[in-house]
PDB file of C-alpha atoms in Angstrom:
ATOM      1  CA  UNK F 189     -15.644 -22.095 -74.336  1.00 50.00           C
ATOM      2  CA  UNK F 190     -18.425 -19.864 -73.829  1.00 56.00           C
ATOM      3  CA  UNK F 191     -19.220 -20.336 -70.517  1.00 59.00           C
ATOM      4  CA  UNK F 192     -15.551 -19.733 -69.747  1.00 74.00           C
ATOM      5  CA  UNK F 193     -15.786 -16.001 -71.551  1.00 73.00           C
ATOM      6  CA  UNK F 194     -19.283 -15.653 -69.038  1.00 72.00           C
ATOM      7  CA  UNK F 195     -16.974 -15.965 -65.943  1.00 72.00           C
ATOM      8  CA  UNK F 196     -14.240 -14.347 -67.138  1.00 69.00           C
ATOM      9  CA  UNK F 197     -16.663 -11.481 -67.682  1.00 69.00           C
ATOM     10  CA  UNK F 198     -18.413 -11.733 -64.148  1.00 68.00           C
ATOM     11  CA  UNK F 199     -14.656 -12.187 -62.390  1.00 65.00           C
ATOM     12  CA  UNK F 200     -13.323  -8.761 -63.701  1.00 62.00           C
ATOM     13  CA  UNK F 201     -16.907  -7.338 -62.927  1.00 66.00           C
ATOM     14  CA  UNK F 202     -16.647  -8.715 -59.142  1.00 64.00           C
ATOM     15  CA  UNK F 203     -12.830  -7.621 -59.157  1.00 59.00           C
ATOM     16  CA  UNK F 204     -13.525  -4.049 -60.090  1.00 60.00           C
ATOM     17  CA  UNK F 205     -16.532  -3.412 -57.905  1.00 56.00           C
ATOM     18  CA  UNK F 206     -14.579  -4.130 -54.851  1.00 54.00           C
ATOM     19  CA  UNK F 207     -11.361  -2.339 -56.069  1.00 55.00           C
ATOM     20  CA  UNK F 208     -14.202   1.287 -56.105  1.00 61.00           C
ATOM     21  CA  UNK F 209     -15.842  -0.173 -52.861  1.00 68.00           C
ATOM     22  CA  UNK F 210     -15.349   3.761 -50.834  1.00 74.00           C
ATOM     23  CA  UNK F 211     -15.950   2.683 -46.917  1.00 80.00           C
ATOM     24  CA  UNK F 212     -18.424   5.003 -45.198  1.00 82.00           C
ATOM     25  CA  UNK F 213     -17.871   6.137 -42.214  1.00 84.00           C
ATOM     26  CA  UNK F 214     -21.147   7.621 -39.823  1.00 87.00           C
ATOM     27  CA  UNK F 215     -20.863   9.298 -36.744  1.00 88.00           C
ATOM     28  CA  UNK F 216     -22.470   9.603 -33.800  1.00 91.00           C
ATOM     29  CA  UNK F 217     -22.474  12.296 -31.676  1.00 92.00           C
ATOM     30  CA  UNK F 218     -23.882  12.282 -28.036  1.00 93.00           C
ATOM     31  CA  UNK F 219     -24.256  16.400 -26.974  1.00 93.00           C
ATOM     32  CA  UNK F 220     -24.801  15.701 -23.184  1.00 91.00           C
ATOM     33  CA  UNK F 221     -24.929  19.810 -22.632  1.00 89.00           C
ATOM     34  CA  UNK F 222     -27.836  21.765 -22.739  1.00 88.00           C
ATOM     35  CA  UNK F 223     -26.655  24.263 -25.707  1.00 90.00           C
ATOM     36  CA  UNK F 224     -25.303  23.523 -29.290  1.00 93.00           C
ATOM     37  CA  UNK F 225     -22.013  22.682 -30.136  1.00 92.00           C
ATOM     38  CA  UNK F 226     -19.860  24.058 -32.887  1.00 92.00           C
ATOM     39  CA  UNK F 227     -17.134  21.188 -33.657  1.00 92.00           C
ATOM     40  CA  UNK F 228     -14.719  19.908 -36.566  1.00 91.00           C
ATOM     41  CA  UNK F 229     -13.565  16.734 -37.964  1.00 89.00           C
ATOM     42  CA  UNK F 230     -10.283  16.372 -39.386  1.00 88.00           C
ATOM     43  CA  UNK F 231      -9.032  13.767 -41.399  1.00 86.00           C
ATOM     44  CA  UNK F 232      -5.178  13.209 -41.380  1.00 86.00           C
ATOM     45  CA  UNK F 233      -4.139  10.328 -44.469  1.00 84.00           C
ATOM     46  CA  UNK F 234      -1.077   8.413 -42.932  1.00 80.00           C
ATOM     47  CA  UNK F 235      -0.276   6.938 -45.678  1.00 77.00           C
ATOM     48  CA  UNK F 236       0.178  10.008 -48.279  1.00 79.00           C
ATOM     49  CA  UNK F 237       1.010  12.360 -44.943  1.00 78.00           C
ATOM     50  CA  UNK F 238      -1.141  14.603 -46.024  1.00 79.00           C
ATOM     51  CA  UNK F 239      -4.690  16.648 -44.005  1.00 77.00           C
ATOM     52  CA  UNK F 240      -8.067  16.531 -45.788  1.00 77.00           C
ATOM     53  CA  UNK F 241      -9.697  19.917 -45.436  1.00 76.00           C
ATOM     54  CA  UNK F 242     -11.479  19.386 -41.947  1.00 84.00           C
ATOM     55  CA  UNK F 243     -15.514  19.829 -41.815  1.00 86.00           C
ATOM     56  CA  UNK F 244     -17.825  21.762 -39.778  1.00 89.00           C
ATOM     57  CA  UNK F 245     -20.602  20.388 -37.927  1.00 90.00           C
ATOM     58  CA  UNK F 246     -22.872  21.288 -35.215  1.00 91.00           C
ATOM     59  CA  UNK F 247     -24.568  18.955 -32.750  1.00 91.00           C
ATOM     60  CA  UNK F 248     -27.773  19.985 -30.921  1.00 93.00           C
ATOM     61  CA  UNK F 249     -27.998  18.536 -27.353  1.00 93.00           C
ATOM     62  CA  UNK F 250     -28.731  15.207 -26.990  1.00 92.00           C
ATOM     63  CA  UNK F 251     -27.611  12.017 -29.508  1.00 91.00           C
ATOM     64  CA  UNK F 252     -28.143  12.243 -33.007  1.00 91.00           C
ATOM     65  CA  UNK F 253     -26.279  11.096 -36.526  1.00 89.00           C
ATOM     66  CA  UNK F 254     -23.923  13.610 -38.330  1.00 84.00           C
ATOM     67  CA  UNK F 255     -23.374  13.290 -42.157  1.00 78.00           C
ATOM     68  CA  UNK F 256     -19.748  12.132 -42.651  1.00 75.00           C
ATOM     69  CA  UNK F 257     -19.267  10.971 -46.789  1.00 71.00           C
ATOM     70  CA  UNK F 258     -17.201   8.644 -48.082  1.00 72.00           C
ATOM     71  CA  UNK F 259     -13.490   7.857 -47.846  1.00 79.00           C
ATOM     72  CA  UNK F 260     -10.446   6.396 -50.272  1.00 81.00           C
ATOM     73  CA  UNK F 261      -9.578   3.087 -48.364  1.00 83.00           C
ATOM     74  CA  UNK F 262      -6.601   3.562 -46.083  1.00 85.00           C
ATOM     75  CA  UNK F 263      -5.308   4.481 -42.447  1.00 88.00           C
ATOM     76  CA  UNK F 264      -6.303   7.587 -40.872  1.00 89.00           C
ATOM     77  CA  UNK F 265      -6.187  10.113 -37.801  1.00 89.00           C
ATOM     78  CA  UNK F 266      -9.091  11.430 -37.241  1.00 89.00           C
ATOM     79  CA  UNK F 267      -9.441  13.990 -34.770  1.00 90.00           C
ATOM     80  CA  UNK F 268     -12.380  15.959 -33.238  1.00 92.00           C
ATOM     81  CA  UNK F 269     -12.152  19.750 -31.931  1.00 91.00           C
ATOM     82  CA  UNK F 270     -14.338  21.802 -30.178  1.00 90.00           C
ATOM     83  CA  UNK F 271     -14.209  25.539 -28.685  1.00 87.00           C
ATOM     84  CA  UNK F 272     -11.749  26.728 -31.374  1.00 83.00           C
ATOM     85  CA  UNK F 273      -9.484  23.636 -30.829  1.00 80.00           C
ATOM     86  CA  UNK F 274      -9.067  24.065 -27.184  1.00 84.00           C
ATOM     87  CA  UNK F 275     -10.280  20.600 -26.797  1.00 87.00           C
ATOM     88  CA  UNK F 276      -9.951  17.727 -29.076  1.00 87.00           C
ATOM     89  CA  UNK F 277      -9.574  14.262 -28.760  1.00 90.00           C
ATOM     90  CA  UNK F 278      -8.028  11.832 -31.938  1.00 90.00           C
ATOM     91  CA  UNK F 279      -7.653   8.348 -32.616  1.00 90.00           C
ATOM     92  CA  UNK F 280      -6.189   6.297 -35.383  1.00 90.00           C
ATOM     93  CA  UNK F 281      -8.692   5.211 -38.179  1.00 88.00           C
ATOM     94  CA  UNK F 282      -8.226   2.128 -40.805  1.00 88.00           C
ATOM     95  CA  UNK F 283     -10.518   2.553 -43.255  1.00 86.00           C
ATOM     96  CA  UNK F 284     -11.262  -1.118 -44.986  1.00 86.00           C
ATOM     97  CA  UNK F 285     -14.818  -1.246 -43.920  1.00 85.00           C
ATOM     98  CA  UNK F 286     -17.662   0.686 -42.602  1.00 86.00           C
ATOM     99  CA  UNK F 287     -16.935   2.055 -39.436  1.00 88.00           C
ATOM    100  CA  UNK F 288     -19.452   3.827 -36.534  1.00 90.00           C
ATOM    101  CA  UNK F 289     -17.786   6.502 -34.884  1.00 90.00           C
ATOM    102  CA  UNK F 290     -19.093   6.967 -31.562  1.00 92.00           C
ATOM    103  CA  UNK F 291     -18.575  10.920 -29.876  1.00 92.00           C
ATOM    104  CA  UNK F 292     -19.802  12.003 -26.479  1.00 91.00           C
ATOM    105  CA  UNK F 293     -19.415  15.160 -25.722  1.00 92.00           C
ATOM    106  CA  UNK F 294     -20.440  17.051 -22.207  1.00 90.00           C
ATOM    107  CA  UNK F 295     -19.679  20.971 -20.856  1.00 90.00           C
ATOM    108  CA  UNK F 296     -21.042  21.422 -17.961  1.00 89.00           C
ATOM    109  CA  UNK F 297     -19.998  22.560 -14.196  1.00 86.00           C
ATOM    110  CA  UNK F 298     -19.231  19.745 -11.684  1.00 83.00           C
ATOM    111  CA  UNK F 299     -22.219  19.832  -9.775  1.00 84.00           C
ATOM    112  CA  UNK F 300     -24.335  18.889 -12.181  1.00 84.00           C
ATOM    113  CA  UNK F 301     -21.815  16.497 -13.685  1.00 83.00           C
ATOM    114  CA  UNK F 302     -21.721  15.103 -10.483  1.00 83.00           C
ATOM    115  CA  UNK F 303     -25.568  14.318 -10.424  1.00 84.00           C
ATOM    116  CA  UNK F 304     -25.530  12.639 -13.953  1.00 82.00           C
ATOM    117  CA  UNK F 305     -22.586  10.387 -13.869  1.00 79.00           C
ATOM    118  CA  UNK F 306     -21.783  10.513 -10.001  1.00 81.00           C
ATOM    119  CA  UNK F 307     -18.063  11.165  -9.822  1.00 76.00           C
ATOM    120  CA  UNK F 308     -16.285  13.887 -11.751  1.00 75.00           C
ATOM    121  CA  UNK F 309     -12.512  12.922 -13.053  1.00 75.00           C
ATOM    122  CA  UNK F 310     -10.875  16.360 -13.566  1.00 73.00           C
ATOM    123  CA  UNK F 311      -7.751  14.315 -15.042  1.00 76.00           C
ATOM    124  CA  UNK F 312     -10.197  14.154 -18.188  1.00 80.00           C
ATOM    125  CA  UNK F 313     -11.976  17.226 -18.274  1.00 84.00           C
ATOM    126  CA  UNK F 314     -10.534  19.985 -19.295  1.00 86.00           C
ATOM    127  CA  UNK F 315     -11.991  23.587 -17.883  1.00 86.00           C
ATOM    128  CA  UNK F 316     -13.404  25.711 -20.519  1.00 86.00           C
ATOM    129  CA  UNK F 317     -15.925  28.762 -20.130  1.00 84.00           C
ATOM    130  CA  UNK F 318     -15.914  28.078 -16.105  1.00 86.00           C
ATOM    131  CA  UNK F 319     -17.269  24.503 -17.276  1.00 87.00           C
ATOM    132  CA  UNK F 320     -15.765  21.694 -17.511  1.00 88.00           C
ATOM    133  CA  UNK F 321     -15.880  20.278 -20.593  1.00 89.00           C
ATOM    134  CA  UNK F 322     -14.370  16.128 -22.322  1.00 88.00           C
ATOM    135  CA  UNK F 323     -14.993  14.325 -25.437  1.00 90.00           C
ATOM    136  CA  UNK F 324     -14.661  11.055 -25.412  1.00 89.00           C
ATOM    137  CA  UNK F 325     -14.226   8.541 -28.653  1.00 91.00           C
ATOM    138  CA  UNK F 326     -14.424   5.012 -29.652  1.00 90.00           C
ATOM    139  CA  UNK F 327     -14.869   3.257 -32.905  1.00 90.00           C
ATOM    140  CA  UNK F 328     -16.842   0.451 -34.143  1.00 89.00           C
ATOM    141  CA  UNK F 329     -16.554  -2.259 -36.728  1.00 85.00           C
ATOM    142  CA  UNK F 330     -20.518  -3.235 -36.579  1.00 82.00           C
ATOM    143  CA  UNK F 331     -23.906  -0.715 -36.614  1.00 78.00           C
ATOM    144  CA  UNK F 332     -24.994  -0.497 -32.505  1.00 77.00           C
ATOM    145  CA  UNK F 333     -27.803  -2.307 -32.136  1.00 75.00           C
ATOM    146  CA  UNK F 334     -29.496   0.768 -30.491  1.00 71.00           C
ATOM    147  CA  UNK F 335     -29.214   3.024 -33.552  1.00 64.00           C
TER     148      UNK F 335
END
């Protein structure tokens, strides 16, 4: 009988823990321009239809981690803007696990665009400043292996 009240103890202990499990989502942002970025994440719940208040970052150049906290379990849209929302790229979210959030963002003009990647794809860009400037997303289930 006693062992029996032990395991009924540890089940509701293991049932509760993973009932306030909060999934953490990290981002990474690769800045392939030479200047800072000002950008914003926002957070759209699809379940409750409701925004959570986006949050202001800024990414130096090159690739680094951004603080992003935790997050109610659920489906989401998240969506990135830059240059006052003139560009923004969003993708659907489910939140049941930690998820890597992978961002690379370039402005530049096409010549030197053209040097780094080889080819420009204007259907992608968008032209911003006289530059032309893309973000481009993609979500992970697993930690890259290069971070």
């Amino acid at each position: 009988m006693r062992l029996s009240k032990i395991q009924l103890s540890l089940a509701l202990i293991f049932l509760l823990s993973c009932k306030a499990y909060r999934p953490v989502t990290y981002l990474v942002f690769n800045n392939e321009s030479k200047e800072k970025i000002d950008f914003s994440i926002v957070m759209n719940d699809r379940e409750k239809n409701k925004s959570l208040s986006p949050r202001q970052y800024q990414a130096k150049p090159g690739l680094q981690e951004i603080p992003v906290t935790e997050f109610k379990r659920g489906i989401y849209a998240l969506q990135i803007n830059t240059h006052n929302g003139q560009q923004s790229k969003s993708l659907p979210l489910r939140l049941d696990s930690d998820r890597w959030i992978m961002v690379t963002y370039i402005h530049e003009d096409s010549l030197t665009i053209q040097k780094k990647f080889g080819f420009v794809d204007t259907g992608m860009l968008k032209k911003v400043s006289g530059k032309y400037t893309g973000i481009d997303m993609y979500i992970e289930n697993r930690r890259p292996p290069n971070l």
